[in-house]
CSV table of C-alpha atoms and ligand atoms in Angstrom, one decimal:
chain,number,residue,atom,x,y,z
A,1,MET,CA,-23.4,11.2,34.3
A,2,ASN,CA,-20.8,12.9,36.5
A,3,ALA,CA,-18.2,14.5,34.4
A,4,VAL,CA,-14.5,15.3,34.8
A,5,VAL,CA,-14.1,19.1,34.6
A,6,LEU,CA,-10.9,20.6,33.5
A,7,ARG,CA,-9.4,23.8,35.0
A,8,PRO,CA,-9.9,27.0,33.1
A,9,GLY,CA,-7.4,27.3,30.3
A,10,ARG,CA,-6.2,23.7,30.7
A,11,ASP,CA,-8.4,22.3,27.9
A,12,LYS,CA,-6.2,23.2,25.0
A,13,ALA,CA,-4.4,19.9,24.6
A,14,VAL,CA,-7.7,18.0,24.5
A,15,ARG,CA,-9.3,20.5,22.1
A,16,ASN,CA,-6.2,19.8,19.9
A,17,ARG,CA,-7.0,16.1,20.0
A,18,HIS,CA,-4.1,15.1,22.3
A,19,HIS,CA,-5.1,12.0,24.2
A,20,TRP,CA,-3.6,12.6,27.6
A,21,ILE,CA,-5.1,14.4,30.6
A,22,PHE,CA,-2.7,15.1,33.5
A,23,SER,CA,-4.0,15.4,37.0
A,24,GLY,CA,-2.9,19.1,37.1
A,25,ALA,CA,-5.3,19.9,34.4
A,26,ILE,CA,-8.3,18.6,36.3
A,27,ARG,CA,-10.6,20.8,38.4
A,28,ASP,CA,-13.4,18.4,39.5
A,29,LEU,CA,-13.0,14.7,39.6
A,30,PRO,CA,-16.2,12.9,40.5
A,31,GLY,CA,-16.4,9.5,42.3
A,32,PHE,CA,-15.6,6.7,39.8
A,33,GLU,CA,-14.1,3.2,39.6
A,34,ASP,CA,-10.6,3.2,38.2
A,35,GLY,CA,-10.7,2.3,34.5
A,36,ALA,CA,-14.1,3.8,33.9
A,37,ILE,CA,-14.9,6.1,31.0
A,38,LEU,CA,-16.2,9.5,31.9
A,39,PRO,CA,-17.3,12.6,30.0
A,40,VAL,CA,-14.7,15.4,30.0
A,41,ARG,CA,-16.0,19.0,30.1
A,42,SER,CA,-14.3,22.4,29.9
A,43,ALA,CA,-14.5,24.8,32.9
A,44,GLU,CA,-17.4,26.4,30.9
A,45,GLY,CA,-19.3,23.1,30.8
A,46,GLU,CA,-18.7,22.3,27.1
A,47,LEU,CA,-18.4,18.5,26.4
A,48,LEU,CA,-14.9,17.9,25.0
A,49,GLY,CA,-15.2,14.1,24.7
A,50,HIS,CA,-14.8,11.0,26.8
A,51,ALA,CA,-11.7,9.5,28.5
A,52,TYR,CA,-11.0,6.6,30.7
A,53,PHE,CA,-9.5,7.5,34.1
A,54,ASN,CA,-7.2,5.8,36.6
A,55,ARG,CA,-6.3,7.6,39.8
A,56,ARG,CA,-3.1,5.5,40.2
A,57,SER,CA,-1.6,6.5,36.8
A,58,SER,CA,0.6,9.5,36.3
A,59,ILE,CA,-1.5,10.1,33.2
A,60,ALA,CA,-4.9,10.5,34.9
A,61,GLY,CA,-7.1,10.2,31.8
A,62,ARG,CA,-6.8,9.1,28.2
A,63,MET,CA,-9.2,10.4,25.6
A,64,VAL,CA,-11.2,7.7,23.8
A,65,SER,CA,-13.5,9.9,21.9
A,66,PHE,CA,-13.6,13.6,21.1
A,67,GLY,CA,-16.7,15.9,20.9
A,68,ALA,CA,-20.1,14.2,21.1
A,69,GLU,CA,-19.1,10.8,19.7
A,70,ALA,CA,-20.0,8.0,22.1
A,71,PRO,CA,-16.8,6.2,23.3
A,72,GLU,CA,-17.8,2.7,22.0
A,73,THR,CA,-18.6,4.2,18.6
A,74,ALA,CA,-15.2,5.9,18.6
A,75,VAL,CA,-13.4,2.7,19.4
A,76,ARG,CA,-15.3,0.9,16.6
A,77,HIS,CA,-14.4,3.7,14.1
A,78,CYS,CA,-10.8,3.8,15.2
A,79,VAL,CA,-10.4,0.0,14.7
A,80,GLU,CA,-12.1,0.3,11.3
A,81,ARG,CA,-9.9,3.2,10.3
A,82,ALA,CA,-6.7,1.4,11.5
A,83,LEU,CA,-7.5,-1.6,9.4
A,84,ALA,CA,-8.4,0.6,6.4
A,85,LEU,CA,-5.1,2.5,6.7
A,86,ARG,CA,-3.1,-0.7,6.2
A,87,THR,CA,-5.2,-2.1,3.4
A,88,GLY,CA,-3.5,-2.3,0.0
A,89,PHE,CA,0.0,-1.7,1.2
A,90,PHE,CA,1.0,-5.4,1.8
A,91,ASP,CA,0.9,-8.3,-0.6
A,92,PRO,CA,0.4,-11.2,1.8
A,93,ALA,CA,2.4,-13.5,-0.4
A,94,VAL,CA,5.4,-11.3,0.3
A,95,THR,CA,4.8,-9.6,3.7
A,96,ASN,CA,2.2,-11.1,6.0
A,97,ALA,CA,3.1,-9.4,9.3
A,98,ARG,CA,2.1,-5.9,10.3
A,99,ARG,CA,1.1,-3.6,13.1
A,100,LEU,CA,-2.7,-3.2,13.0
A,101,ILE,CA,-3.2,-0.8,15.9
A,102,ASN,CA,-0.5,1.5,17.1
A,103,ALA,CA,-2.0,2.9,20.3
A,104,GLU,CA,-2.5,6.7,20.2
A,105,GLY,CA,-1.1,6.6,16.7
A,106,ASP,CA,-4.4,5.1,15.7
A,107,GLY,CA,-6.5,6.9,18.3
A,108,LEU,CA,-6.6,3.9,20.7
A,109,PRO,CA,-4.6,4.7,23.8
A,110,GLY,CA,-3.0,1.7,25.6
A,111,LEU,CA,-3.5,-0.8,22.8
A,112,ILE,CA,-1.1,-2.4,20.4
A,113,ALA,CA,-2.3,-5.1,18.0
A,114,ASP,CA,0.2,-6.9,15.7
A,115,LEU,CA,-0.7,-9.6,13.1
A,116,TYR,CA,1.7,-12.4,12.4
A,117,ASP,CA,0.3,-14.3,9.5
A,118,ASP,CA,-3.0,-15.5,11.0
A,119,VAL,CA,-2.0,-15.0,14.6
A,120,LEU,CA,-3.1,-11.8,16.4
A,121,VAL,CA,-1.1,-10.5,19.3
A,122,LEU,CA,-2.4,-7.8,21.6
A,123,GLN,CA,-0.6,-5.7,24.1
A,124,VAL,CA,-2.6,-3.7,26.7
A,125,ALA,CA,-0.9,-1.0,28.7
A,126,THR,CA,-3.7,0.5,30.7
A,127,LEU,CA,-6.6,-0.5,32.9
A,128,GLY,CA,-9.0,1.6,30.8
A,129,MET,CA,-8.0,-0.4,27.7
A,130,GLU,CA,-8.3,-3.6,29.7
A,131,ARG,CA,-12.0,-2.8,30.1
A,132,LEU,CA,-12.3,-2.1,26.4
A,133,LYS,CA,-10.5,-5.3,25.4
A,134,PRO,CA,-13.6,-7.5,24.9
A,135,LEU,CA,-15.0,-4.9,22.4
A,136,VAL,CA,-11.6,-4.7,20.6
A,137,ILE,CA,-11.4,-8.5,20.4
A,138,GLU,CA,-14.9,-8.7,19.0
A,139,LEU,CA,-14.1,-6.1,16.3
A,140,LEU,CA,-10.8,-7.6,15.3
A,141,THR,CA,-12.1,-11.2,15.3
A,142,GLY,CA,-15.0,-10.1,13.1
A,143,ALA,CA,-12.7,-8.4,10.6
A,144,LEU,CA,-9.8,-10.8,10.5
A,145,ARG,CA,-10.9,-14.2,11.7
A,146,PRO,CA,-7.5,-15.0,13.2
A,147,ARG,CA,-6.4,-18.6,14.0
A,148,SER,CA,-5.4,-17.5,17.5
A,149,ILE,CA,-5.4,-14.4,19.6
A,150,LEU,CA,-2.6,-14.1,22.2
A,151,GLU,CA,-1.9,-11.4,24.7
A,152,LYS,CA,1.6,-10.3,25.6
A,153,SER,CA,1.2,-7.6,28.1
A,154,ASP,CA,4.5,-7.5,29.9
A,155,LEU,CA,5.1,-3.8,30.3
A,156,PRO,CA,6.6,-1.9,33.3
A,157,ALA,CA,3.9,0.8,32.6
A,158,ARG,CA,1.2,-1.7,33.7
A,159,ARG,CA,2.5,-1.5,37.3
A,160,ASP,CA,1.6,2.2,37.4
A,161,GLU,CA,-1.9,1.2,36.4
A,162,GLY,CA,-2.3,-1.4,39.1
A,163,LEU,CA,-2.1,-4.2,36.6
A,164,GLU,CA,0.0,-7.4,36.7
A,165,ASP,CA,1.9,-8.6,33.7
A,166,PHE,CA,-0.2,-11.0,31.6
A,167,GLU,CA,0.7,-13.3,28.8
A,168,GLY,CA,-1.7,-15.9,27.5
A,169,LEU,CA,-4.1,-17.3,25.0
A,170,LEU,CA,-7.3,-15.3,24.5
A,171,ALA,CA,-8.9,-17.3,21.7
A,172,GLY,CA,-8.1,-20.2,19.3
A,173,GLU,CA,-5.2,-22.6,19.6
A,174,GLN,CA,-1.9,-22.1,21.6
A,175,VAL,CA,0.9,-21.1,19.3
A,176,ASP,CA,4.5,-20.9,20.5
A,177,ARG,CA,6.1,-19.6,17.3
A,178,VAL,CA,4.9,-18.5,14.0
A,179,ARG,CA,6.7,-18.2,10.7
A,180,ILE,CA,6.2,-14.9,9.0
A,181,LEU,CA,7.2,-13.4,5.7
A,182,GLU,CA,8.6,-9.9,5.3
A,183,ALA,CA,9.7,-8.7,1.9
A,184,GLY,CA,9.7,-12.4,0.9
A,185,ILE,CA,12.1,-13.3,3.7
A,186,PRO,CA,10.9,-15.9,6.3
A,187,TYR,CA,11.5,-15.3,10.0
A,188,TRP,CA,10.4,-17.1,13.2
A,189,VAL,CA,8.5,-14.9,15.6
A,190,SER,CA,8.8,-16.3,19.1
A,191,LEU,CA,5.5,-15.8,20.8
A,192,ALA,CA,6.3,-18.0,23.9
A,193,GLN,CA,9.4,-16.1,25.0
A,194,GLY,CA,9.9,-13.3,22.5
A,195,GLN,CA,10.2,-9.6,23.2
A,196,LYS,CA,7.5,-7.0,22.6
A,197,THR,CA,4.7,-8.8,20.8
A,198,GLY,CA,7.3,-11.1,19.2
A,199,PHE,CA,9.1,-9.2,16.4
A,200,TYR,CA,10.3,-5.6,15.7
A,201,LEU,CA,7.9,-4.7,13.0
A,202,ASP,CA,8.9,-1.1,13.3
A,203,GLN,CA,12.3,-1.8,11.7
A,204,ARG,CA,10.8,-3.3,8.4
A,205,GLU,CA,12.1,-0.4,6.3
A,206,SER,CA,15.5,-0.4,7.9
A,207,ARG,CA,15.8,-4.1,7.2
A,208,ALA,CA,15.2,-3.4,3.5
A,209,LEU,CA,17.9,-0.7,3.7
A,210,VAL,CA,20.4,-3.1,5.2
A,211,ARG,CA,19.7,-5.6,2.5
A,212,ARG,CA,20.4,-2.9,-0.1
A,213,SER,CA,23.6,-1.6,1.4
A,214,ALA,CA,25.5,-4.6,2.8
A,215,ALA,CA,26.9,-6.2,-0.3
A,216,GLY,CA,30.5,-7.3,0.2
A,217,ARG,CA,30.6,-5.8,3.8
A,218,ARG,CA,31.6,-7.4,7.1
A,219,VAL,CA,28.6,-6.6,9.2
A,220,LEU,CA,28.3,-6.5,13.0
A,221,ASN,CA,24.7,-6.5,14.2
A,222,THR,CA,24.6,-5.4,17.8
A,223,PHE,CA,21.4,-5.7,20.0
A,224,ALA,CA,20.5,-8.3,17.3
A,225,TYR,CA,17.5,-10.0,19.0
A,226,SER,CA,16.0,-12.1,16.2
A,227,GLY,CA,19.1,-11.6,14.0
A,228,SER,CA,16.8,-10.0,11.3
A,229,PHE,CA,19.4,-7.4,10.3
A,230,SER,CA,22.0,-10.1,10.0
A,231,VAL,CA,19.7,-12.2,7.7
A,232,CYS,CA,19.0,-9.2,5.6
A,233,ALA,CA,22.7,-8.3,5.3
A,234,LEU,CA,23.6,-11.8,4.1
A,235,LEU,CA,20.8,-12.0,1.7
A,236,GLY,CA,22.0,-8.6,0.4
A,237,GLY,CA,25.4,-10.1,-0.3
A,238,ALA,CA,27.4,-9.3,2.9
A,239,ALA,CA,30.7,-11.2,3.3
A,240,ARG,CA,29.8,-12.0,6.9
A,241,ALA,CA,27.2,-10.9,9.5
A,242,ASP,CA,28.0,-11.4,13.2
A,243,SER,CA,25.3,-10.9,15.8
A,244,VAL,CA,25.5,-9.8,19.4
A,245,ASP,CA,22.8,-9.8,22.1
A,246,SER,CA,22.9,-10.1,25.9
A,247,SER,CA,20.1,-12.7,25.7
A,248,GLY,CA,21.0,-16.3,24.9
A,249,ALA,CA,17.4,-17.0,23.9
A,250,ALA,CA,17.7,-14.1,21.3
A,251,MET,CA,20.9,-15.6,19.9
A,252,ALA,CA,19.3,-19.0,19.6
A,253,LEU,CA,16.3,-17.4,17.8
A,254,ALA,CA,18.8,-15.6,15.4
A,255,GLN,CA,20.5,-19.0,14.6
A,256,ASP,CA,17.1,-20.5,13.9
A,257,ASN,CA,16.4,-17.6,11.5
A,258,PHE,CA,19.7,-18.3,9.7
A,259,GLU,CA,18.7,-21.9,9.3
A,260,LEU,CA,15.2,-21.0,8.1
A,261,ASN,CA,16.9,-18.9,5.3
A,262,GLY,CA,19.3,-21.5,4.3
A,263,LEU,CA,22.3,-19.4,5.5
A,264,ALA,CA,25.5,-21.3,6.3
A,265,SER,CA,26.4,-21.6,9.9
A,266,ASP,CA,29.8,-20.0,9.2
A,267,ALA,CA,28.1,-16.9,7.5
A,268,GLY,CA,28.3,-15.2,10.9
A,269,ALA,CA,29.0,-15.8,14.5
A,270,PHE,CA,26.6,-15.3,17.4
A,271,PHE,CA,27.8,-13.8,20.6
A,272,THR,CA,25.8,-13.7,23.9
A,273,ALA,CA,27.5,-10.6,25.3
A,274,ASP,CA,27.1,-7.1,26.5
A,275,VAL,CA,27.5,-4.7,23.6
A,276,PHE,CA,29.2,-2.0,25.7
A,277,GLU,CA,32.0,-4.6,26.4
A,278,PHE,CA,31.9,-6.3,23.0
A,279,LEU,CA,32.6,-3.1,21.1
A,280,ARG,CA,35.9,-2.9,23.0
A,281,GLU,CA,37.1,-6.3,21.7
A,282,PRO,CA,40.4,-5.8,20.0
A,283,ALA,CA,39.8,-8.1,17.0
A,284,LEU,CA,36.9,-6.4,15.4
A,285,ASP,CA,37.3,-5.9,11.6
A,286,HIS,CA,33.8,-4.9,10.6
A,287,ASP,CA,33.0,-2.2,8.1
A,288,PHE,CA,29.3,-2.0,8.7
A,289,ILE,CA,28.1,-1.8,12.4
A,290,ILE,CA,24.4,-1.7,13.3
A,291,LEU,CA,23.4,-0.3,16.7
A,292,ASP,CA,19.7,-0.9,17.6
A,293,PRO,CA,19.6,-0.7,21.4
A,294,PRO,CA,16.5,-0.9,23.6
A,295,ALA,CA,15.0,2.5,24.8
A,296,PHE,CA,17.6,3.8,27.2
A,297,ALA,CA,15.3,6.7,28.3
A,298,LYS,CA,11.9,5.3,29.5
A,299,LYS,CA,11.0,8.6,31.1
A,300,ARG,CA,12.0,12.2,30.7
A,301,THR,CA,14.2,12.1,33.8
A,302,ASP,CA,16.3,9.3,32.2
A,303,VAL,CA,17.4,11.5,29.2
A,304,VAL,CA,20.8,12.6,30.4
A,305,GLN,CA,21.8,9.1,31.4
A,306,ALA,CA,20.4,7.7,28.2
A,307,CYS,CA,22.3,10.1,26.1
A,308,ARG,CA,25.5,9.0,27.8
A,309,GLY,CA,24.7,5.4,26.9
A,310,TYR,CA,23.9,6.3,23.3
A,311,LYS,CA,27.1,8.4,23.1
A,312,ASP,CA,29.2,5.5,24.4
A,313,ILE,CA,28.0,2.9,21.9
A,314,ASN,CA,28.1,5.4,19.0
A,315,ARG,CA,31.7,6.5,19.9
A,316,LEU,CA,32.8,2.9,20.2
A,317,ALA,CA,31.2,1.9,16.9
A,318,LEU,CA,32.6,5.0,15.1
A,319,GLN,CA,36.0,4.3,16.5
A,320,ARG,CA,36.0,0.6,15.6
A,321,VAL,CA,34.4,0.6,12.2
A,322,LYS,CA,36.8,0.1,9.3
A,323,ALA,CA,36.8,2.9,6.8
A,324,PRO,CA,35.2,3.4,4.5
A,325,GLY,CA,32.5,2.1,6.6
A,326,LEU,CA,28.8,2.4,7.5
A,327,VAL,CA,27.2,2.7,10.9
A,328,LEU,CA,23.4,2.4,11.1
A,329,THR,CA,22.4,3.8,14.5
A,330,PHE,CA,19.0,4.0,16.2
A,331,SER,CA,17.3,5.4,19.2
A,332,CYS,CA,13.8,4.2,20.1
A,333,SER,CA,13.4,6.5,23.1
A,334,HIS,CA,10.6,9.0,22.5
A,335,PHE,CA,12.3,11.4,24.9
A,336,VAL,CA,15.4,11.6,22.8
A,337,ASP,CA,14.2,13.4,19.7
A,338,GLU,CA,15.9,13.4,16.4
A,339,GLY,CA,17.7,16.7,17.0
A,340,LEU,CA,19.1,15.5,20.4
A,341,PHE,CA,20.1,12.2,18.9
A,342,GLN,CA,21.9,13.9,16.1
A,343,GLN,CA,23.8,16.0,18.7
A,344,VAL,CA,24.8,12.8,20.5
A,345,VAL,CA,26.1,11.3,17.3
A,346,PHE,CA,28.0,14.6,16.6
A,347,GLN,CA,29.7,14.4,20.0
A,348,ALA,CA,30.4,10.7,19.5
A,349,ALA,CA,32.0,11.4,16.1
A,350,GLY,CA,34.1,14.2,17.6
A,351,GLU,CA,35.3,12.0,20.4
A,352,ALA,CA,36.0,9.1,18.0
A,353,GLY,CA,38.0,11.5,15.8
A,354,ARG,CA,36.3,10.2,12.6
A,355,ARG,CA,34.8,12.0,9.7
A,356,VAL,CA,31.1,11.1,9.8
A,357,ARG,CA,28.3,12.0,7.4
A,358,ILE,CA,24.6,11.2,7.5
A,359,LEU,CA,23.5,9.5,4.3
A,360,GLN,CA,19.9,8.8,5.3
A,361,ARG,CA,17.5,9.3,8.1
A,362,HIS,CA,15.1,6.6,9.3
A,363,ARG,CA,11.8,6.3,11.2
A,364,GLN,CA,9.4,3.7,12.4
A,365,ALA,CA,7.7,1.8,9.6
A,366,PHE,CA,4.5,3.4,8.2
A,367,ASP,CA,2.2,0.9,10.0
A,368,HIS,CA,3.3,2.6,13.2
A,369,PRO,CA,1.8,5.9,12.3
A,370,VAL,CA,2.5,9.1,14.1
A,371,ASN,CA,-0.6,11.0,15.2
A,372,VAL,CA,0.1,14.7,14.5
A,373,PHE,CA,-2.2,15.6,17.4
A,374,HIS,CA,-0.2,13.3,19.7
A,375,PRO,CA,3.5,13.7,18.9
A,376,GLU,CA,4.6,11.2,21.6
A,377,THR,CA,3.7,8.5,19.0
A,378,ALA,CA,7.0,9.3,17.2
A,379,TYR,CA,9.7,7.3,18.9
A,380,LEU,CA,12.1,5.5,16.5
A,381,LYS,CA,14.8,7.5,14.7
A,382,GLY,CA,18.0,6.4,13.0
A,383,PHE,CA,20.9,7.6,10.8
A,384,LEU,CA,22.9,5.7,8.2
A,385,LEU,CA,26.4,7.1,8.8
A,386,TYR,CA,29.3,7.0,6.4
A,387,VAL,CA,32.7,7.0,8.0
A,388,ASP,CA,35.9,7.6,6.0
B,401,SAH,N1,17.5,-5.2,16.2
B,401,SAH,C1,16.6,-6.1,16.8
B,401,SAH,C2,15.8,-5.5,18.0
B,401,SAH,C3,16.6,-5.0,19.1
B,401,SAH,S1,15.8,-5.0,20.6
B,401,SAH,C4,15.6,-6.5,15.7
B,401,SAH,O1,15.5,-5.9,14.7
B,401,SAH,O2,15.0,-7.6,15.9
B,401,SAH,C5,17.1,-4.7,21.8
B,401,SAH,C6,17.9,-6.0,22.1
B,401,SAH,O3,19.0,-5.6,22.9
B,401,SAH,C7,17.2,-7.0,22.9
B,401,SAH,O4,17.2,-8.3,22.2
B,401,SAH,C8,18.0,-7.1,24.2
B,401,SAH,O5,18.2,-8.5,24.7
B,401,SAH,C9,19.3,-6.6,23.8
B,401,SAH,N2,20.1,-5.9,24.8
B,401,SAH,C10,19.7,-5.0,25.8
B,401,SAH,N3,20.8,-4.5,26.4
B,401,SAH,C11,21.9,-5.1,25.9
B,401,SAH,C12,23.3,-5.0,26.2
B,401,SAH,N4,23.8,-4.2,27.1
B,401,SAH,N5,24.1,-5.7,25.4
B,401,SAH,C13,23.7,-6.6,24.5
B,401,SAH,N6,22.4,-6.7,24.2
B,401,SAH,C14,21.5,-6.0,24.9
């Protein structure tokens, strides 16, 4: 079969099991149909593995297998290993929602698979993974026997791949929302109109932290989406938990989650508003503010602008929080690493004129593993700040 040949000296990343091949690293590109899997060779002719390729994408190829392993065998093994990695950590009577496959974090570029009780939700980011989808579905169906398999592939990155957004039912019955349990707490996951695959599973460990640290506090949960941090704060004994999101649908979902947990409707208010403006409201009296914005930097060139946005909301929250107070602040932009994010918080604290200490550092939950060979899989970082 025709192989893709890398330029001399440009094979180091792939030899180190990084998944991405940029066009600048390629010497010979044979004729092929976009999305096809091709062997990848070094300039000396050594077989380095197999990758799927797409001429339209800024990342020309993504490694599916390394060395001599056949690509389909590698996919099979990666799915098996991904399921094995999560086995034994969750008691389904307490937590029945988890990420099963975290793209390159599990060796499967372009693929997210989340399990919500017995409903499997896939998100496919690339044409190459689109071609592998039937195999993935077969493997996951065999292992899990889900009630339904849905796809929620509404990612801007798909446009670079020549793919339209797609949301729909792949197998089983149509499900609009599913009730999950996390740490014994029920939540509605909105599959019909929810964000991502339906729920921010990556914040599981931070939700537990909020539950532990909110007792007696007046909490402001910004970028609240499902209201899950508000629910956790109240179950942890918060005096009040107010939620803000620019999406009215998100605020309706958050209210449903209050009801599902038997929380009084006056336990917190729901504001459909822009957080940048809301944090300037004169009447705020909260002593625990949560900032969990969407990724402000979606690409490297966005970083400066993104840091300005992060600094603004952090400065406002640090100014507004009543002392002694807590601010739990996150960034889920891969391109803003923890060091840079800490610098942004440092500047925000300086401008706010408050004394700020980091009590804890946070990362994406463990079922979103970081592949040491592919550090781009680390994206979520957060600080619990103490302000006095
Ligand atoms: N903390 C949430 C997830 C937040 S996702 C959870 O754990 O479930 C980011 C949310 O921010 C989305 O719901 C989006 O609607 C909202 N959002 C984005 N920009 C916003 C803005 N400028 N003001 C208010 N909300 C915004």
